[in-house]
Amino acid sequence: MSRIDNERRARRQARIRAKAFAGGERRSDRLLRQMVDAAEEDEAAIGMGLADRVSRKLGPKGRFLAAATLIGALMTAASIYYERRMVDTAVHADWQDETLVAQGHLLYRDNCAFCHGDSLEGQAGWDGDFPSGNRPALPLDGSAPIWRLSDDDIFDVVKYGGQPFSPRSYKNNMPGFEIQLADPGIWALVAFLKSRWPEDIRQRQAELERERASGG
């Protein structure tokens, strides 16, 4: 606010105060309220003046860039929220969902790669003869018969471990991740595994699922 504006404001408030002290109690209250209203208007004018000065200083290009930056930030925040919401509520293994697959990749790296390999290649000798169990970790890239399991079956093995689904005489070393991973995270993990399978392996799994559903 300029010096002239300050002087005008001071004179106006002085006139209001003079009228307030010259009148009766009700008139004084009314004029005091007017003085408060005037002060609030001045504060609003100061804010508008600041916005005007900033706007003039930015210029047309600056205002455009500022608006574009704000819109971009809002869109980014909305996109992040949407992606996190989708991952946090996943209820199936959509291997074509890039966000879900990316989340599953992170979970695989942190929880599974130590045994199954960075490239899902499994451990050496996994296809040997192990009648009593203790089989090395299987490949998860589709080269092992994991595709014979449905998505629900793979989910259950990841969540509860391999032992509940093995004969009592067989020692299955696959641990369960029920405590470490929430259900949506497990679905993301399964989606990631399937994204690494060759297309013909995904088709074979789908065909086997259709046969089971039809009772074949």
mmCIF file of C-alpha atoms in Angstrom:
data_model
loop_
_atom_site.group_PDB
_atom_site.id
_atom_site.type_symbol
_atom_site.label_atom_id
_atom_site.label_comp_id
_atom_site.label_asym_id
_atom_site.label_seq_id
_atom_site.Cartn_x
_atom_site.Cartn_y
_atom_site.Cartn_z
ATOM 1 C CA MET A 1 0.000 0.000 0.000
ATOM 2 C CA SER A 2 1.363 3.434 -0.973
ATOM 3 C CA ARG A 3 1.945 6.383 1.376
ATOM 4 C CA ILE A 4 -1.126 8.183 -0.037
ATOM 5 C CA ASP A 5 -3.289 5.123 0.629
ATOM 6 C CA ASN A 6 -1.999 4.975 4.202
ATOM 7 C CA GLU A 7 -2.843 8.619 4.754
ATOM 8 C CA ARG A 8 -6.352 8.161 3.354
ATOM 9 C CA ARG A 9 -6.896 5.168 5.567
ATOM 10 C CA ALA A 10 -5.715 7.060 8.652
ATOM 11 C CA ARG A 11 -8.001 10.036 7.902
ATOM 12 C CA ARG A 12 -11.008 7.795 7.352
ATOM 13 C CA GLN A 13 -10.461 5.954 10.632
ATOM 14 C CA ALA A 14 -9.997 9.299 12.429
ATOM 15 C CA ARG A 15 -13.353 10.562 11.117
ATOM 16 C CA ILE A 16 -15.034 7.340 12.175
ATOM 17 C CA ARG A 17 -13.560 7.576 15.689
ATOM 18 C CA ALA A 18 -14.631 11.202 15.987
ATOM 19 C CA LYS A 19 -18.199 10.347 15.074
ATOM 20 C CA ALA A 20 -18.142 7.433 17.504
ATOM 21 C CA PHE A 21 -17.153 9.573 20.510
ATOM 22 C CA ALA A 22 -19.569 12.360 19.560
ATOM 23 C CA GLY A 23 -22.683 10.227 19.551
ATOM 24 C CA GLY A 24 -24.558 8.138 22.081
ATOM 25 C CA GLU A 25 -23.821 4.565 23.031
ATOM 26 C CA ARG A 26 -25.771 2.918 20.204
ATOM 27 C CA ARG A 27 -24.392 5.326 17.634
ATOM 28 C CA SER A 28 -20.902 4.665 18.982
ATOM 29 C CA ASP A 29 -21.329 0.904 18.657
ATOM 30 C CA ARG A 30 -22.585 1.257 15.118
ATOM 31 C CA LEU A 31 -19.722 3.508 14.084
ATOM 32 C CA LEU A 32 -17.160 1.251 15.736
ATOM 33 C CA ARG A 33 -18.507 -1.625 13.712
ATOM 34 C CA GLN A 34 -18.132 0.507 10.614
ATOM 35 C CA MET A 35 -14.522 1.172 11.555
ATOM 36 C CA VAL A 36 -13.880 -2.577 11.894
ATOM 37 C CA ASP A 37 -15.532 -3.213 8.535
ATOM 38 C CA ALA A 38 -13.401 -0.513 6.955
ATOM 39 C CA ALA A 39 -10.255 -2.083 8.387
ATOM 40 C CA GLU A 40 -11.256 -5.475 6.988
ATOM 41 C CA GLU A 41 -11.849 -3.919 3.582
ATOM 42 C CA ASP A 42 -8.407 -2.355 3.746
ATOM 43 C CA GLU A 43 -6.845 -5.741 4.545
ATOM 44 C CA ALA A 44 -8.648 -7.307 1.596
ATOM 45 C CA ALA A 45 -7.478 -4.475 -0.615
ATOM 46 C CA ILE A 46 -3.897 -5.043 0.554
ATOM 47 C CA GLY A 47 -4.168 -8.736 -0.369
ATOM 48 C CA MET A 48 -5.641 -7.918 -3.767
ATOM 49 C CA GLY A 49 -2.988 -5.295 -4.309
ATOM 50 C CA LEU A 50 -0.262 -7.824 -3.548
ATOM 51 C CA ALA A 51 -1.801 -10.331 -5.942
ATOM 52 C CA ASP A 52 -2.031 -7.658 -8.623
ATOM 53 C CA ARG A 53 1.583 -6.674 -8.133
ATOM 54 C CA VAL A 54 2.743 -10.294 -8.327
ATOM 55 C CA SER A 55 0.606 -10.865 -11.399
ATOM 56 C CA ARG A 56 1.980 -7.763 -13.133
ATOM 57 C CA LYS A 57 5.522 -8.736 -12.213
ATOM 58 C CA LEU A 58 5.099 -12.227 -13.667
ATOM 59 C CA GLY A 59 3.648 -11.006 -16.925
ATOM 60 C CA PRO A 60 1.532 -13.108 -19.321
ATOM 61 C CA LYS A 61 4.196 -15.804 -19.822
ATOM 62 C CA GLY A 62 4.944 -15.981 -16.119
ATOM 63 C CA ARG A 63 1.276 -16.327 -15.250
ATOM 64 C CA PHE A 64 0.904 -19.083 -17.854
ATOM 65 C CA LEU A 65 3.911 -20.980 -16.506
ATOM 66 C CA ALA A 66 2.677 -20.613 -12.928
ATOM 67 C CA ALA A 67 -0.768 -21.932 -13.873
ATOM 68 C CA ALA A 68 0.738 -24.782 -15.885
ATOM 69 C CA THR A 69 3.015 -25.719 -12.980
ATOM 70 C CA LEU A 70 0.094 -25.748 -10.554
ATOM 71 C CA ILE A 71 -2.048 -27.845 -12.880
ATOM 72 C CA GLY A 72 0.843 -30.252 -13.449
ATOM 73 C CA ALA A 73 1.415 -30.629 -9.705
ATOM 74 C CA LEU A 74 -2.288 -31.332 -9.121
ATOM 75 C CA MET A 75 -2.378 -33.899 -11.933
ATOM 76 C CA THR A 76 0.749 -35.614 -10.613
ATOM 77 C CA ALA A 77 -0.687 -35.782 -7.096
ATOM 78 C CA ALA A 78 -3.968 -37.189 -8.439
ATOM 79 C CA SER A 79 -2.104 -39.773 -10.537
ATOM 80 C CA ILE A 80 0.021 -40.905 -7.592
ATOM 81 C CA TYR A 81 -3.068 -41.213 -5.391
ATOM 82 C CA TYR A 82 -4.909 -43.204 -8.072
ATOM 83 C CA GLU A 83 -1.974 -45.570 -8.649
ATOM 84 C CA ARG A 84 -1.489 -46.183 -4.943
ATOM 85 C CA ARG A 85 -5.212 -46.738 -4.537
ATOM 86 C CA MET A 86 -5.220 -49.285 -7.362
ATOM 87 C CA VAL A 87 -2.255 -51.172 -5.894
ATOM 88 C CA ASP A 88 -3.597 -51.058 -2.339
ATOM 89 C CA THR A 89 -6.959 -52.527 -3.422
ATOM 90 C CA ALA A 90 -5.783 -55.135 -5.953
ATOM 91 C CA VAL A 91 -7.821 -58.354 -5.829
ATOM 92 C CA HIS A 92 -6.437 -60.182 -8.872
ATOM 93 C CA ALA A 93 -3.205 -60.589 -10.803
ATOM 94 C CA ASP A 94 -3.531 -58.278 -13.799
ATOM 95 C CA TRP A 95 -0.166 -58.773 -15.503
ATOM 96 C CA GLN A 96 -1.010 -56.023 -18.017
ATOM 97 C CA ASP A 97 -1.363 -53.389 -15.294
ATOM 98 C CA GLU A 98 2.013 -51.630 -15.390
ATOM 99 C CA THR A 99 1.558 -50.042 -11.971
ATOM 100 C CA LEU A 100 0.668 -53.355 -10.358
ATOM 101 C CA VAL A 101 3.546 -55.141 -12.086
ATOM 102 C CA ALA A 102 6.016 -52.464 -11.012
ATOM 103 C CA GLN A 103 4.903 -52.815 -7.400
ATOM 104 C CA GLY A 104 5.167 -56.581 -7.686
ATOM 105 C CA HIS A 105 8.691 -56.253 -9.058
ATOM 106 C CA LEU A 106 9.756 -54.298 -5.979
ATOM 107 C CA LEU A 107 8.189 -56.868 -3.672
ATOM 108 C CA TYR A 108 9.829 -59.732 -5.574
ATOM 109 C CA ARG A 109 13.235 -58.078 -5.310
ATOM 110 C CA ASP A 110 12.851 -57.567 -1.561
ATOM 111 C CA ASN A 111 11.270 -60.907 -0.641
ATOM 112 C CA CYS A 112 11.843 -63.538 -3.316
ATOM 113 C CA ALA A 113 14.968 -62.857 -5.370
ATOM 114 C CA PHE A 114 17.278 -64.248 -2.683
ATOM 115 C CA CYS A 115 15.977 -67.769 -3.349
ATOM 116 C CA HIS A 116 14.404 -67.615 -6.801
ATOM 117 C CA GLY A 117 17.025 -65.388 -8.444
ATOM 118 C CA ASP A 118 17.024 -61.851 -9.783
ATOM 119 C CA SER A 119 15.815 -63.114 -13.161
ATOM 120 C CA LEU A 120 13.355 -65.650 -11.698
ATOM 121 C CA GLU A 121 15.741 -68.426 -12.811
ATOM 122 C CA GLY A 122 15.498 -70.502 -9.615
ATOM 123 C CA GLN A 123 18.282 -72.522 -8.018
ATOM 124 C CA ALA A 124 20.487 -75.095 -9.673
ATOM 125 C CA GLY A 125 19.268 -78.690 -9.483
ATOM 126 C CA TRP A 126 15.643 -77.808 -8.838
ATOM 127 C CA ASP A 127 14.481 -80.450 -11.340
ATOM 128 C CA GLY A 128 16.306 -83.327 -9.598
ATOM 129 C CA ASP A 129 14.741 -86.208 -7.685
ATOM 130 C CA PHE A 130 13.642 -85.117 -4.221
ATOM 131 C CA PRO A 131 11.102 -87.703 -2.978
ATOM 132 C CA SER A 132 11.210 -86.443 0.595
ATOM 133 C CA GLY A 133 11.373 -82.743 -0.226
ATOM 134 C CA ASN A 134 13.926 -79.995 0.359
ATOM 135 C CA ARG A 135 13.825 -79.168 -3.329
ATOM 136 C CA PRO A 136 15.832 -76.070 -4.365
ATOM 137 C CA ALA A 137 13.788 -73.006 -5.252
ATOM 138 C CA LEU A 138 11.920 -73.417 -8.539
ATOM 139 C CA PRO A 139 12.227 -71.023 -11.467
ATOM 140 C CA LEU A 140 9.308 -68.605 -11.619
ATOM 141 C CA ASP A 141 9.884 -67.436 -15.194
ATOM 142 C CA GLY A 142 7.532 -70.028 -16.694
ATOM 143 C CA SER A 143 10.150 -72.669 -17.396
ATOM 144 C CA ALA A 144 9.007 -74.722 -14.385
ATOM 145 C CA PRO A 145 5.455 -76.082 -14.203
ATOM 146 C CA ILE A 146 4.276 -73.265 -11.953
ATOM 147 C CA TRP A 147 1.829 -72.395 -14.746
ATOM 148 C CA ARG A 148 -0.142 -75.501 -13.784
ATOM 149 C CA LEU A 149 -1.295 -73.586 -10.734
ATOM 150 C CA SER A 150 -4.097 -71.065 -10.986
ATOM 151 C CA ASP A 151 -3.555 -67.472 -9.921
ATOM 152 C CA ASP A 152 -5.450 -68.253 -6.718
ATOM 153 C CA ASP A 153 -3.197 -71.252 -6.068
ATOM 154 C CA ILE A 154 -0.031 -69.193 -6.553
ATOM 155 C CA PHE A 155 -1.478 -66.540 -4.256
ATOM 156 C CA ASP A 156 -2.121 -69.162 -1.559
ATOM 157 C CA VAL A 157 1.388 -70.630 -1.810
ATOM 158 C CA VAL A 158 2.956 -67.182 -1.481
ATOM 159 C CA LYS A 159 0.717 -66.285 1.439
ATOM 160 C CA TYR A 160 0.751 -69.543 3.407
ATOM 161 C CA GLY A 161 3.907 -71.246 2.143
ATOM 162 C CA GLY A 162 4.291 -74.514 0.276
ATOM 163 C CA GLN A 163 3.995 -76.959 3.172
ATOM 164 C CA PRO A 164 0.192 -76.736 3.661
ATOM 165 C CA PHE A 165 -0.217 -77.864 0.042
ATOM 166 C CA SER A 166 2.338 -80.702 0.158
ATOM 167 C CA PRO A 167 2.111 -84.277 1.501
ATOM 168 C CA ARG A 168 3.086 -84.661 5.140
ATOM 169 C CA SER A 169 6.107 -86.743 4.191
ATOM 170 C CA TYR A 170 7.382 -84.021 1.867
ATOM 171 C CA LYS A 171 9.458 -81.124 3.207
ATOM 172 C CA ASN A 172 8.548 -77.959 1.288
ATOM 173 C CA ASN A 173 10.982 -75.136 1.919
ATOM 174 C CA MET A 174 8.760 -72.415 0.471
ATOM 175 C CA PRO A 175 7.965 -70.043 3.394
ATOM 176 C CA GLY A 176 4.729 -68.143 3.772
ATOM 177 C CA PHE A 177 4.571 -64.355 3.571
ATOM 178 C CA GLU A 178 1.254 -63.797 5.330
ATOM 179 C CA ILE A 179 2.885 -61.505 7.891
ATOM 180 C CA GLN A 180 5.234 -59.635 5.560
ATOM 181 C CA LEU A 181 2.830 -58.964 2.671
ATOM 182 C CA ALA A 182 -0.757 -57.749 2.560
ATOM 183 C CA ASP A 183 -3.118 -59.448 0.095
ATOM 184 C CA PRO A 184 -2.934 -56.650 -2.528
ATOM 185 C CA GLY A 185 0.853 -56.894 -2.426
ATOM 186 C CA ILE A 186 0.700 -60.637 -3.065
ATOM 187 C CA TRP A 187 -1.576 -60.065 -6.055
ATOM 188 C CA ALA A 188 0.927 -57.511 -7.352
ATOM 189 C CA LEU A 189 3.672 -60.113 -6.928
ATOM 190 C CA VAL A 190 1.705 -62.724 -8.898
ATOM 191 C CA ALA A 191 1.027 -60.125 -11.607
ATOM 192 C CA PHE A 192 4.764 -59.487 -11.870
ATOM 193 C CA LEU A 193 5.550 -63.209 -12.202
ATOM 194 C CA LYS A 194 3.000 -63.633 -14.979
ATOM 195 C CA SER A 195 4.324 -60.578 -16.791
ATOM 196 C CA ARG A 196 7.638 -62.441 -17.161
ATOM 197 C CA TRP A 197 6.089 -65.602 -18.582
ATOM 198 C CA PRO A 198 6.145 -66.211 -22.342
ATOM 199 C CA GLU A 199 2.769 -65.648 -23.982
ATOM 200 C CA ASP A 200 2.297 -69.338 -24.768
ATOM 201 C CA ILE A 201 2.777 -70.193 -21.077
ATOM 202 C CA ARG A 202 0.092 -67.696 -20.047
ATOM 203 C CA GLN A 203 -2.214 -69.212 -22.661
ATOM 204 C CA ARG A 204 -1.555 -72.730 -21.393
ATOM 205 C CA GLN A 205 -2.407 -71.613 -17.862
ATOM 206 C CA ALA A 206 -5.622 -69.968 -19.110
ATOM 207 C CA GLU A 207 -6.615 -73.085 -21.066
ATOM 208 C CA LEU A 208 -6.020 -75.274 -18.036
ATOM 209 C CA GLU A 209 -8.180 -72.928 -15.973
ATOM 210 C CA ARG A 210 -10.999 -73.174 -18.491
ATOM 211 C CA GLU A 211 -10.791 -76.969 -18.418
ATOM 212 C CA ARG A 212 -11.023 -76.956 -14.619
ATOM 213 C CA ALA A 213 -13.957 -74.580 -14.684
ATOM 214 C CA SER A 214 -15.808 -76.786 -17.151
ATOM 215 C CA GLY A 215 -15.039 -79.928 -15.132
ATOM 216 C CA GLY A 216 -12.722 -81.341 -17.809
#
